[in-house]
Tab-separated table of C-alpha atoms and ligand atoms in Angstrom:
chain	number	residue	atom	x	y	z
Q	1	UNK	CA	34.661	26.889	130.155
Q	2	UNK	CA	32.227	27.149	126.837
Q	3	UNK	CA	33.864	24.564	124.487
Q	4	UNK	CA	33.470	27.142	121.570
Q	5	UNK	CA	34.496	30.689	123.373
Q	6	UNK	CA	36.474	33.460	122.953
Q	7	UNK	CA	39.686	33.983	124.746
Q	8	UNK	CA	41.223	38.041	124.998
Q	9	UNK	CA	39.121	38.195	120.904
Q	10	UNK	CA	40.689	34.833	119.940
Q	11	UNK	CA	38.154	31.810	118.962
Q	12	UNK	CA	38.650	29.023	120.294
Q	13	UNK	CA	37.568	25.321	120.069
Q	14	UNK	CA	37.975	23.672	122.797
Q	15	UNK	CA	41.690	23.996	123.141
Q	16	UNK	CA	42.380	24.873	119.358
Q	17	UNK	CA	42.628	28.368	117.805
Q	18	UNK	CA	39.804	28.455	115.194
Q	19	UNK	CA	42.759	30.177	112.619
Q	20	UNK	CA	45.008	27.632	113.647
Q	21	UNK	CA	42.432	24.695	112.153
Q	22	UNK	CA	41.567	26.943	108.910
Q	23	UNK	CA	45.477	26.834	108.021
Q	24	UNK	CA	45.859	23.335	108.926
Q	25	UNK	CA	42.643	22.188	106.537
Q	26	UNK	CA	41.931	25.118	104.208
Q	27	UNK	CA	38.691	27.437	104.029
Q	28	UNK	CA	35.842	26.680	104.018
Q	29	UNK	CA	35.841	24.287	107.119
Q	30	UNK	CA	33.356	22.758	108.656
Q	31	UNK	CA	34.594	22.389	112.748
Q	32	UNK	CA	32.860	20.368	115.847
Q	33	UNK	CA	33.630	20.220	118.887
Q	34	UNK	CA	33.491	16.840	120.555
Q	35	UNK	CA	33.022	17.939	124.023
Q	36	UNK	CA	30.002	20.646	123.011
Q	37	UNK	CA	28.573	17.689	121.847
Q	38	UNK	CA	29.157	15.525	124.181
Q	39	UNK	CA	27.845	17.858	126.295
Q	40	UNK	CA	24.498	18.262	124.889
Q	41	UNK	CA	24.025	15.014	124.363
Q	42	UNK	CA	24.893	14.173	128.001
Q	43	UNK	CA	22.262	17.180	129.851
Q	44	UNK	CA	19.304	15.875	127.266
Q	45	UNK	CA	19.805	12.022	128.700
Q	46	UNK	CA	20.017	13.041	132.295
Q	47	UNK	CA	17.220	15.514	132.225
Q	48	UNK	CA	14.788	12.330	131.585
Q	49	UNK	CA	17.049	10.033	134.546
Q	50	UNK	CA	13.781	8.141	136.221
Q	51	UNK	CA	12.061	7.633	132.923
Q	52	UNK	CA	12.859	4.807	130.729
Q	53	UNK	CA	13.694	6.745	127.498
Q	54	UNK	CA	15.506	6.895	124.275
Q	55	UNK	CA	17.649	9.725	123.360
Q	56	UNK	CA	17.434	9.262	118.781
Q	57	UNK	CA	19.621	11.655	117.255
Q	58	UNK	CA	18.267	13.191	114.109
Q	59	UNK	CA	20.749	11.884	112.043
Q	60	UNK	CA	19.676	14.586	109.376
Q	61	UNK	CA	20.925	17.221	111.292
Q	62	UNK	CA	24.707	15.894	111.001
Q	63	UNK	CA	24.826	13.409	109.385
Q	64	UNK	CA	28.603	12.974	109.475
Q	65	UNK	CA	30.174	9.423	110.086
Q	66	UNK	CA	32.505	11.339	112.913
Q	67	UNK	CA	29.455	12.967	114.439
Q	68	UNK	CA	27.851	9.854	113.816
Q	69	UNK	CA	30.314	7.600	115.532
Q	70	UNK	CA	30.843	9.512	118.684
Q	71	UNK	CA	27.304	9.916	119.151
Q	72	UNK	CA	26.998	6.313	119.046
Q	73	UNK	CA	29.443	5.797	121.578
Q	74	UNK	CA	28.051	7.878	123.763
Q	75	UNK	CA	25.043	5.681	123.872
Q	76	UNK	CA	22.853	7.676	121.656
Q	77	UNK	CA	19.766	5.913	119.068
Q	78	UNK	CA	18.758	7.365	116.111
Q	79	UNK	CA	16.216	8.687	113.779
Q	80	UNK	CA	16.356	8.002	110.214
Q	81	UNK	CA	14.740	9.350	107.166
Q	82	UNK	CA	16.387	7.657	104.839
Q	83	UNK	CA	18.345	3.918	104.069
Q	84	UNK	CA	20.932	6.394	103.570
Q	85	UNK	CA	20.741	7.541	106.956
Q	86	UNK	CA	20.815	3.924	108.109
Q	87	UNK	CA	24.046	3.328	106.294
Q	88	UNK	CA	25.481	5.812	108.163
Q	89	UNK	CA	24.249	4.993	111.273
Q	90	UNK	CA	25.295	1.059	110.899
Q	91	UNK	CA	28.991	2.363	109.897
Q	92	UNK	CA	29.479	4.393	112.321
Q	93	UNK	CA	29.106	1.743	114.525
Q	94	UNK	CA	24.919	2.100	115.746
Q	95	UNK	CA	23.090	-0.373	116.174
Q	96	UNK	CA	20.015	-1.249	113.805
Q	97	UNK	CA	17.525	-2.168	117.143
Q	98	UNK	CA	18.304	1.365	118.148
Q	99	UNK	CA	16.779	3.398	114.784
Q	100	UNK	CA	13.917	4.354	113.709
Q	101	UNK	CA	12.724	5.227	111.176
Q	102	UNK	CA	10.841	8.291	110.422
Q	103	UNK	CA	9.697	10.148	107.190
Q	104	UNK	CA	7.167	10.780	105.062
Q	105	UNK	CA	7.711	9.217	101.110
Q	106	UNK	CA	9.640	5.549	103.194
Q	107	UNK	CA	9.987	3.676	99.307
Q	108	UNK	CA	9.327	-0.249	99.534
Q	109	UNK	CA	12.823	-0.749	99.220
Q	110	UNK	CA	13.767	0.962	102.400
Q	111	UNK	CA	11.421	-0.472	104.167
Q	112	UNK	CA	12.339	-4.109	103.671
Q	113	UNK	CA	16.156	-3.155	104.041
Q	114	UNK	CA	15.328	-1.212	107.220
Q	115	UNK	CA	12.859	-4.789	108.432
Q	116	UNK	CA	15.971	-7.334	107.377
Q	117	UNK	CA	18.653	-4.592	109.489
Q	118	UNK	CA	15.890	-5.414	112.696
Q	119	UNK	CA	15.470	-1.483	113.419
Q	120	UNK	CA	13.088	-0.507	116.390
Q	121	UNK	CA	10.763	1.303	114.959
Q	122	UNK	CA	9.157	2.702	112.122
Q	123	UNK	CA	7.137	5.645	112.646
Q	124	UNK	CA	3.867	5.032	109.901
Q	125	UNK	CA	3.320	8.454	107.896
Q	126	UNK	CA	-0.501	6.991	106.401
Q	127	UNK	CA	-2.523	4.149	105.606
Q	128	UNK	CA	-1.340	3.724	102.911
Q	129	UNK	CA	2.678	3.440	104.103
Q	130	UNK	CA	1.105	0.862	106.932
Q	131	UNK	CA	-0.697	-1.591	103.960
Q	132	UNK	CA	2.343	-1.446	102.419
Q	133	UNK	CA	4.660	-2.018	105.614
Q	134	UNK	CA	2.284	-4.731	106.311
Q	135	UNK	CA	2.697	-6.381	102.789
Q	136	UNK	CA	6.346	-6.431	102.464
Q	137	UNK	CA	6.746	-7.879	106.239
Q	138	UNK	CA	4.471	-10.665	104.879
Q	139	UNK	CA	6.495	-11.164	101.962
Q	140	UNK	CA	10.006	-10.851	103.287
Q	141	UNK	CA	8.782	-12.672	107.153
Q	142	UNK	CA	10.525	-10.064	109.001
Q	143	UNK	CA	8.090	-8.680	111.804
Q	144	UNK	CA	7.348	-4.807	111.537
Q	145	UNK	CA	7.594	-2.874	114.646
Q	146	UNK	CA	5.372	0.352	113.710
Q	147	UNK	CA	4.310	3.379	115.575
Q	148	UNK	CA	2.192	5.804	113.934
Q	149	UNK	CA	3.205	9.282	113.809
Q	150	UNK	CA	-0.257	11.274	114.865
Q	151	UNK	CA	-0.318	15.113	113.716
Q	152	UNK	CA	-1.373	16.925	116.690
Q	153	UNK	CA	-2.637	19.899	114.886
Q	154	UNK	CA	-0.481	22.378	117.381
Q	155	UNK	CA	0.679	25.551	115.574
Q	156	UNK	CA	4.685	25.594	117.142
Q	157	UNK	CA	4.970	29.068	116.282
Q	158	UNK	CA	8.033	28.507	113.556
Q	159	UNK	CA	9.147	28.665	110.595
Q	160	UNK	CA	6.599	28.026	108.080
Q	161	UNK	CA	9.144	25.609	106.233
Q	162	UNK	CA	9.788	23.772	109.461
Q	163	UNK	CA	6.782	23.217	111.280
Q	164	UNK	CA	5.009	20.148	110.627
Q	165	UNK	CA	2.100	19.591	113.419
Q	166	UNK	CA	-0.892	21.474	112.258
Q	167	UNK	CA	-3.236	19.547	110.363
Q	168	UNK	CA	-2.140	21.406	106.414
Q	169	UNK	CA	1.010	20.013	106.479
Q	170	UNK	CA	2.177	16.731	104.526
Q	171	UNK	CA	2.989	14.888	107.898
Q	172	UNK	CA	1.475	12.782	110.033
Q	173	UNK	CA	-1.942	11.318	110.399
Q	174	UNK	CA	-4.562	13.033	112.051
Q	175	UNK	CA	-5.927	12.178	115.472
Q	176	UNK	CA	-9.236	11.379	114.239
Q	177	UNK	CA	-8.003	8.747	111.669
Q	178	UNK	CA	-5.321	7.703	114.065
Q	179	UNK	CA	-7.739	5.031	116.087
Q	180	UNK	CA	-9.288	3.597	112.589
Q	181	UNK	CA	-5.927	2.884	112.029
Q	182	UNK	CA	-4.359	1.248	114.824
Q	183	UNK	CA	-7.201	-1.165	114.683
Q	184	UNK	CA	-6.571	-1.899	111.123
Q	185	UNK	CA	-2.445	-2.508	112.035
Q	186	UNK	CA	-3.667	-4.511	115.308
Q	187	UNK	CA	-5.434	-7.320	112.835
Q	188	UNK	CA	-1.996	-7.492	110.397
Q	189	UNK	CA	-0.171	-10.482	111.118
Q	190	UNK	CA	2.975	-9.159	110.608
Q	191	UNK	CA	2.626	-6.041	112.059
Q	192	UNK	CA	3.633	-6.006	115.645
Q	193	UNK	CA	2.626	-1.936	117.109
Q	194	UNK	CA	4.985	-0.509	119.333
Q	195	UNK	CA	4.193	3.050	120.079
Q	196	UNK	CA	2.880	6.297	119.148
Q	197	UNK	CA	5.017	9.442	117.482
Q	198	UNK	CA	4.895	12.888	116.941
Q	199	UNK	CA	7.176	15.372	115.543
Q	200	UNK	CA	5.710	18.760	115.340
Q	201	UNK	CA	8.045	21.542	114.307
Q	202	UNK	CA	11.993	22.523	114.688
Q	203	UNK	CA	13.653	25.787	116.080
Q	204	UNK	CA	10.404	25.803	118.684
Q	205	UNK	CA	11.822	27.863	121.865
Q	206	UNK	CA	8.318	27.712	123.684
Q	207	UNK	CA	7.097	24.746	125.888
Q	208	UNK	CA	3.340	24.876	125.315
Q	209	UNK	CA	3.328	23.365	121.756
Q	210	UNK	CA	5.143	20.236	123.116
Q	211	UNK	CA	2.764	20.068	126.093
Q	212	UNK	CA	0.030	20.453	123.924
Q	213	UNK	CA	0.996	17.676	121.968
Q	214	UNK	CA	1.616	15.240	124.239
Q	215	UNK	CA	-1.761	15.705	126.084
Q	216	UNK	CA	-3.182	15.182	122.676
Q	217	UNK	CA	-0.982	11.901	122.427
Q	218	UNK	CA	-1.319	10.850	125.980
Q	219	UNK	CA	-5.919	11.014	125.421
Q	220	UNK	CA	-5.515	8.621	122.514
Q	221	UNK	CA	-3.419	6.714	124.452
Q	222	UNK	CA	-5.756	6.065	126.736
Q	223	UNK	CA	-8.138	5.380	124.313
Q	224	UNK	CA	-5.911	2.754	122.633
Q	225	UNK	CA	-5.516	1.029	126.176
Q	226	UNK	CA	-9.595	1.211	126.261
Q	227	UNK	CA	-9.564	-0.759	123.433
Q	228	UNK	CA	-7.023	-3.738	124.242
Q	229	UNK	CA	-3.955	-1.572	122.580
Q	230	UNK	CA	-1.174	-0.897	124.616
Q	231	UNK	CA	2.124	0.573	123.537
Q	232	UNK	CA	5.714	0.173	125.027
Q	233	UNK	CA	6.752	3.694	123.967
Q	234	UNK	CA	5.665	7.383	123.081
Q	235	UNK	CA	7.720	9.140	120.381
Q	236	UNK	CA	7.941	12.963	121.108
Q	237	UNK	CA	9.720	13.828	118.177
Q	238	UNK	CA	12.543	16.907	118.419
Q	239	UNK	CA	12.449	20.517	117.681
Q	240	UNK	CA	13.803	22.364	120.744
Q	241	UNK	CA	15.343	25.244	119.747
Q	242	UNK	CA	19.088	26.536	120.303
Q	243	UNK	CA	20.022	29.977	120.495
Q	244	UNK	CA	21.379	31.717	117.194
Q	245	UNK	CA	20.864	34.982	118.143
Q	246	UNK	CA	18.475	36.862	120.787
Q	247	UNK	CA	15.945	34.033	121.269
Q	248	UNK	CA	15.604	32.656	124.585
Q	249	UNK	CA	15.548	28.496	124.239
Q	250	UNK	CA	13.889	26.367	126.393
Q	251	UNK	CA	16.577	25.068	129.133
Q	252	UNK	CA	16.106	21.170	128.555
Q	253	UNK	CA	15.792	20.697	132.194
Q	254	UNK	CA	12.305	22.712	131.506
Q	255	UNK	CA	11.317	20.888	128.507
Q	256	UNK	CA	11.636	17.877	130.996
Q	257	UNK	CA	10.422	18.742	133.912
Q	258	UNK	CA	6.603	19.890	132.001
Q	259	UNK	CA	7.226	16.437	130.552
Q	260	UNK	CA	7.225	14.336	133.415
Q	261	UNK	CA	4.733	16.446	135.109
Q	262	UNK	CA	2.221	15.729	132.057
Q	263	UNK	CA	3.003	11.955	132.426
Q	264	UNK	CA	2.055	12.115	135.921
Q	265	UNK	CA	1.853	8.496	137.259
Q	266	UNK	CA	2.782	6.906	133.317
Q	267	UNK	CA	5.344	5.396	132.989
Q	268	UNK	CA	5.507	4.844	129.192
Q	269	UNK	CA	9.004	4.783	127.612
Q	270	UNK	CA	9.713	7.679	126.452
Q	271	UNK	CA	11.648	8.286	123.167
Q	272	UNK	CA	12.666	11.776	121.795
Q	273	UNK	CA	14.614	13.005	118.620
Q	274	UNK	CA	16.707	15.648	118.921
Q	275	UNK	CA	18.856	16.774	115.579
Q	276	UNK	CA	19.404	20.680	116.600
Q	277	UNK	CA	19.682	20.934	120.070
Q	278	UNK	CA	22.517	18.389	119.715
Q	279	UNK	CA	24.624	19.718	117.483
Q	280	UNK	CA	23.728	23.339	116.023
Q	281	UNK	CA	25.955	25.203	118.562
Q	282	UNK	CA	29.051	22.321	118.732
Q	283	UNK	CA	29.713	23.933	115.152
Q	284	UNK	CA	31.459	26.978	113.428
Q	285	UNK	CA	31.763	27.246	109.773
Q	286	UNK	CA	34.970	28.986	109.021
Q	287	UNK	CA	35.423	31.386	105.674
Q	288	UNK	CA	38.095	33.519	104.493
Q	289	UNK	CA	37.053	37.012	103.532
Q	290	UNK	CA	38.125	37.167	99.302
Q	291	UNK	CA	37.270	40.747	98.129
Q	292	UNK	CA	35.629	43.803	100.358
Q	293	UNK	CA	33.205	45.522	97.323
Q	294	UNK	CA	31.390	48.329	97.823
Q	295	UNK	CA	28.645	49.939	95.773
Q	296	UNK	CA	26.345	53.187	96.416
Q	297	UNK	CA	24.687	51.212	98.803
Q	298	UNK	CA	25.951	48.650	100.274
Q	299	UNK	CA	29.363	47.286	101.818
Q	300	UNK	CA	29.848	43.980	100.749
Q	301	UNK	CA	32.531	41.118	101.913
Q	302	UNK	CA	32.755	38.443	99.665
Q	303	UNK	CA	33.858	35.252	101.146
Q	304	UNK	CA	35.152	31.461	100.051
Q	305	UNK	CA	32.054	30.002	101.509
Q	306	UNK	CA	28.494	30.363	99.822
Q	307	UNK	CA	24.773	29.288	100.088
Q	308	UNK	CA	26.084	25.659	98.236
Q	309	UNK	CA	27.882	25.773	101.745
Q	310	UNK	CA	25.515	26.498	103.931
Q	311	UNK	CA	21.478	27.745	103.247
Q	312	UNK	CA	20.046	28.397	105.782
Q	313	UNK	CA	20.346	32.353	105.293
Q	314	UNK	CA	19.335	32.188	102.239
Q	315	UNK	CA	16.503	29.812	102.490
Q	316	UNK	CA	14.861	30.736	105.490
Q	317	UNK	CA	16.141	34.167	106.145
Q	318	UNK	CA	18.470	32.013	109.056
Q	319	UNK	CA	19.995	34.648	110.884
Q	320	UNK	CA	23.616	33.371	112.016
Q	321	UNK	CA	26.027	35.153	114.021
Q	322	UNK	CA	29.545	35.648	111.931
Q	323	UNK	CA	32.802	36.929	114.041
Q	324	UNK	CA	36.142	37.467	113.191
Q	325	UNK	CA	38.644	34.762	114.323
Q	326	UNK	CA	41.143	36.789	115.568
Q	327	UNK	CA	41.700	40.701	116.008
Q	328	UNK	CA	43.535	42.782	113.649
Q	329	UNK	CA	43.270	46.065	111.677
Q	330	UNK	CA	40.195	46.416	109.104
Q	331	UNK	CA	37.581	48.478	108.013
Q	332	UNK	CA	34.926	49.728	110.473
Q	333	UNK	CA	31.184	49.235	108.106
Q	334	UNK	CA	27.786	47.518	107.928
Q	335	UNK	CA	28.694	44.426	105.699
Q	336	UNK	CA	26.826	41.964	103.818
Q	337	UNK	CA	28.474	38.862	103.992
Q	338	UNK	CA	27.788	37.437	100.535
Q	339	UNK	CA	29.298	34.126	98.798
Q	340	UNK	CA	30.736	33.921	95.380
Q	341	UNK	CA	27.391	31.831	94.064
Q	342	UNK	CA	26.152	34.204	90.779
Q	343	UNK	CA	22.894	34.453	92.663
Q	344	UNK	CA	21.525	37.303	94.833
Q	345	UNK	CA	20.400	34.866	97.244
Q	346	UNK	CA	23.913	34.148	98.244
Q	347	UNK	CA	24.435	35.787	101.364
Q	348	UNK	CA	25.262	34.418	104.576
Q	349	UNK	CA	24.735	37.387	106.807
Q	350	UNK	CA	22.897	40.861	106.199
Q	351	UNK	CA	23.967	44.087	107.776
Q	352	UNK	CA	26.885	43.098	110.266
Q	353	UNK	CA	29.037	45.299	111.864
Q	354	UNK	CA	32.796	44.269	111.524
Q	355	UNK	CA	35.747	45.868	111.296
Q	356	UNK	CA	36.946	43.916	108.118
Q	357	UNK	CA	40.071	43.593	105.466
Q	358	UNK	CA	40.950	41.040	102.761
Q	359	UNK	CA	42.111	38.201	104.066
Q	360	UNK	CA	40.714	38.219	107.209
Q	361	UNK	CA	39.292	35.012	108.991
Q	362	UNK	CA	35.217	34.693	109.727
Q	363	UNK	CA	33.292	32.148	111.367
Q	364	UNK	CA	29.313	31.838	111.176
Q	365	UNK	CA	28.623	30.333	114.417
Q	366	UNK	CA	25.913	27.653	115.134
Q	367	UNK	CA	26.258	25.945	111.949
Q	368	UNK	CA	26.451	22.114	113.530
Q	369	UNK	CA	23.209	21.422	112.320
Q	370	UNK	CA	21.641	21.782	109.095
Q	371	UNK	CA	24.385	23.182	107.639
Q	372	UNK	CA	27.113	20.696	105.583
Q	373	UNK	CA	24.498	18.188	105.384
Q	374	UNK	CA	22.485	20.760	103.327
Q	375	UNK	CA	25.619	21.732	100.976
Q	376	UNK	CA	25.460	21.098	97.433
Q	377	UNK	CA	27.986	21.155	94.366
Q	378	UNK	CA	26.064	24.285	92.951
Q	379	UNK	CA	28.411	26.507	90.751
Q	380	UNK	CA	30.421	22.941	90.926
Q	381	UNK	CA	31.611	23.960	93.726
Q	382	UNK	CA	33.457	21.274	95.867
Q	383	UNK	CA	31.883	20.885	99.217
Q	384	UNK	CA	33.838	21.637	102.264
Q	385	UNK	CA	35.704	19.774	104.592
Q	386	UNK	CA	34.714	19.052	108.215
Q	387	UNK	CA	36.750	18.473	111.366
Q	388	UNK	CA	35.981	17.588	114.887
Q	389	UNK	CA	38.250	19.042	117.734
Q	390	UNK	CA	38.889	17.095	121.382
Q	391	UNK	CA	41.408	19.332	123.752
Q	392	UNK	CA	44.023	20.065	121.557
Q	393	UNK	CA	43.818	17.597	119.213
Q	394	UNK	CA	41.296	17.782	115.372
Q	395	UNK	CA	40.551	15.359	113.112
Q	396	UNK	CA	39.211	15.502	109.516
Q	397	UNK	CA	36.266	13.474	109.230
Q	398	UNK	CA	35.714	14.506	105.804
Q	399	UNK	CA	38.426	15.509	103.264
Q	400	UNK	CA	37.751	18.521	100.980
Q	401	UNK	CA	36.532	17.577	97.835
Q	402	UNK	CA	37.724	17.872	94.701
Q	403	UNK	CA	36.835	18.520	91.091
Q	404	UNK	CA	37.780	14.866	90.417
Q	405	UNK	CA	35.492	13.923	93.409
Q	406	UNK	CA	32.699	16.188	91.601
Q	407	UNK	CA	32.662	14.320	87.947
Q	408	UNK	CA	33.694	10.670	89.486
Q	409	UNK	CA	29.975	10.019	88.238
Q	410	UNK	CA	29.582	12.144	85.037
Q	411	UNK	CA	30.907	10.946	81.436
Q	412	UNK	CA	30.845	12.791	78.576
Q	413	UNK	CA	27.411	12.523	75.879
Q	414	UNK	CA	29.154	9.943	73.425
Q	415	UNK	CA	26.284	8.342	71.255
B	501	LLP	N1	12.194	14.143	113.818
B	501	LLP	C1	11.602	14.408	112.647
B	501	LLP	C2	10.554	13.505	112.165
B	501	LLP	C3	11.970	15.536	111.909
B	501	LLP	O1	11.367	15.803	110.763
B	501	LLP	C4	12.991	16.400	112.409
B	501	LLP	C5	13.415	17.593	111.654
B	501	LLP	C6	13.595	16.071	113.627
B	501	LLP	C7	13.171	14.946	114.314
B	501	LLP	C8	14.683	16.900	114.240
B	501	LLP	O2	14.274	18.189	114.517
B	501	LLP	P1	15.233	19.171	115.348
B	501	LLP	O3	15.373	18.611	116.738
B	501	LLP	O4	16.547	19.220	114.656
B	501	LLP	O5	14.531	20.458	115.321
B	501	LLP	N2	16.681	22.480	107.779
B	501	LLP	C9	15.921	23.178	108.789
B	501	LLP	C10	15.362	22.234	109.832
B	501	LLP	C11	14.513	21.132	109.255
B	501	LLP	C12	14.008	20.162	110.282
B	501	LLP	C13	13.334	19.009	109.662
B	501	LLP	N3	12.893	17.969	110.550
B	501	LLP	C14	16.797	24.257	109.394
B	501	LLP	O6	17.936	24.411	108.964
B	501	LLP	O7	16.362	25.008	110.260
C-alpha cells in the first residue's frame, strides 16, 4: 500500500487521515511520511548492492532536523552547501566523515569549520576555491580531502534554472581545465585528492545525460590514473526526477543498472546525491480553501498557504497536483488556486478542476522537496509547520511560527 494514497476519496498518510493532521496542527502544514521515505531511501541504496557507494542526501532539499535525523539513521551521508547545512546534519545526529561538501561561493569560514568537523569531502567549484582550500588547511593543519566537481557540458534537458552541466552555467570546472588542476592540488601539501564530482541538473527523467556524464568523468579518469592520480571515489551528483504530474521518471533500478554497465570492470566507489528523488513525493502540503472569488474570467480559490509557502509554481511554472482531502459538496469549476501574497505571482496551481466550497481541505502533493525549505516570511507571514507521520502516529518537527518568532531579531530604529 502507497504510504500517501487515497482510500474510498479519503487521503491518507500512512495510517493518518490527511484532515485529521490539519486539525490536530493547523493549516498550512507541512506532512512526511516516514515510511515513503524510508522507502526511497532504501530502493536507491540497494539498486547500487555490489558497488561500494555512498548514498548523500541533498540536505537542501529537506532540510528538516526530523527528515534529517531519520535519514541519518537509516544510514544515509550527506551533501552540504552550506555550514548551515552541516549544523543540521551534525544535530541530527550525522556524522561529519560522512558530508560533503558541495557548492559554488564555499566562504573561508566554512571551509575551515567544515576541515576542523573532519567531513569527507569537499567537492572544489575553481581554482581559485582549491588555492584557497589549500591555504587555510595549511594554516589551520587540518588535511583537505577535495574532489573537483568537473562540468560535463551535457545539456539534461531541464529547467533552465536547474540545470547546471553545460559549460554557461556558474558550476563546475570544465574538463579541459580539470587535469591542469588536479596536478596543481596533487603538489599542495595539505591537500590530500579524493575523487572526482559532477552534478549536472535536477528534475532530469532521461538516462542519457547521466550516462553521458559519467563517460566524460570515467575518460579523465583514466587520464588521471595515466598520470600517477588515482581517486577512491566518483561523485555522480543527483537530479533524478520524480513524478509530479505526467512525466515518466527514470525507475532507479534503470538509472543503476546503465550505471554499472558504464563502469564495466571499475570498481571505483561510487557516491551519489539525491535531494528529490528522496523526499519530493514523501510530502503533501496541506491548505485550507479561505474565499472562492470569481471575476469575468476566472474562478479563483484563495487559500491559507501562498508562494512564501511554497515557490515552486510560481518560480518555475512547477506544476503540482492539488486534491481535496476528503469528499463533500462544492462547486464544480476550473480554479486557480491562488495564495493571499498581494502579488500576481501567487498561485499555486492554474486551471484545476475541483469541485470546491469555503472551507474545504486541499493538499498540493509532492511538496517534500524544495518546498518549506524554500519558504520565506514574505507579507510577514509566519512559516508553516511540518510533521512527519509513522503508522498512526505524527510528530511536529517544527512548530508553527509566530509573529514573536518573526521580530525575535528586529528592534525598533532608536538613534
Ligand atoms: N547536488 C548538487 C551539487 C546540487 O546542486 C543539487 C541540487 C543536488 C545535488 C540535488 O539535486 P536533486 O537530486 O534534488 O535534483 N529548487 C529547485 C531544485 C534546485 C536543485 C538545486 N541543486 C526545484 O524546486 O525544482
Amino acid at each position: 500500500m502507497e504510504p500517501i494514497r487515497f482510500e474510498a476519496e479519503v487521503l491518507y498518510v500512512e495510517d493518518m487521515p490527511a484532515a485529521t493532521l490539519a486539525a490536530e496542527y493547523g493549516t498550512p502544514l507541512y506532512v512526511y511520511s516516514r515510511r515513503a521515505i524510508a522507502e526511497s531511501w532504501q530502493r536507491f541504496d540497494a539498486a547500487f548492492d555490489g558497488f561500494s557507494h555512498r548514498v548523500c542526501y541533498a540536505v537542501k532539499a529537506n532540510s528538516n532536523l526530523g527528515v534529517l535525523s531519520l535519514l541519518a539513521e537509516l544510514g544515509a551521508s550527506f551533501d552540504i552547501v552550506s555550514i548551515g547545512e552541516m549544523e543540521r546534519v551534525l544535530r541530527a545526529g550525522g556524522r561529519a566523515d560522512r558530508i560533503v561538501f558541495s557548492g559554488v561561493g564555499k566562504q573561508s569560514h566554512e571551509i575551515e569549520a567544515a576541515l576542523a568537523a573532519g567531513i569527507a569531502c569537499i567537492n572544489v567549484e575553481s581554482g581559485s576555491e582549491l588555492t584557497r582550500i589549500g591555504e587555510i588547511a595549511a594554516r589551520t593543519g587540518f588535511r583537505a580531502p577535495v574532489s573537483l566537481r568537473v562540468n560535463p557540458d551535457v545539456d539534461a534537458r531541464t529547467h533552465p534554472y536547474i540545470s547546471t552541466g553545460l559549460r554557461e552555467n556558474k558550476f563546475g570546472v570544465p574538463v579541459d581545465e580539470a587535469m591542469t588542476l588536479y596536478r596543481r592540488a596533487a603538489d599542495m601539501p595539505m591537500v590530500d585528492i579524493v575523487g572526482i564530482d559532477c552534478h549536472i541538473g535536477s528534475q532530469i527523467n532521461a538516462l542519457a545525460p547521466f550516462t553521458d556524464a559519467l563517460a566524460r568523468i570515467l575518460a579523465l579518469v583514466d587520464e588521471l590514473a595515466a598520470t600517477g592520480i588515482e581517486l577512491a571515489h566518483i561523485d555522480l551528483g543527483g537530479g533524478i526526477g520524480v513524478q509530479y504530474k505526467d512525466e515518466t521518471p527514470l525507475d532507479i533500478e534503470e538509472y543503476a543498472g546503465a550505471i554499472r554497465q558504464a563502469m564495466g570492470h571499475r570498481r571505483d566507489a561510487l557516491w551519489f546525491e539525491p535531494g528529490r528523488y528522496l523526499v519530493a513525493n514523501a510530502g503533501l502540503l496541506l491548505t485550507r480553501v479561505v474565499t472562492l472569488k470569481d471575476s469575468e474570467e476566472k474562478h479563483f480559490a484563495v487559500v491559507d498557504a501562498a508562494m512564501n509557502d511554497l515557490i515552486r509554481p510560481a518560480l518555475y511554472d512547477a506544476w503540482q497536483r492539488v486534491t481535496r482531502v476528503e469528499p463533500g459538496p462544492g462547486r464544480n469549476e476550473t480554479w486557480d488556486i491562488v495564495g493571499p501574497v498581494c502579488e500576481t505571482g501567487d498561485f499555486l496551481a492554474k486551471d484545476r478542476h475541483l469541485s470546491l466550497a469555503e472551507g474545504d481541505l486541499l493538499a498540493i502533493h509532492s511538496a517534500g522537496a524544495y518546498g518549506f525549505v524554500m519558504s520565506s516570511n514574505y507579507n510577514s507571514r509566519s512559516r508553516a509547520a511540518e510533521v512527519i507521520v509513522a503508522g498512526d502516529q505524527s510528530q511536529c518537527v517544527r512548530t508553527r511560527e509566530t509573529i514573536d518568532d518573526q521580530l525575535r531579531l528586529e528592534r525598533k530604529f532608536t538613534l
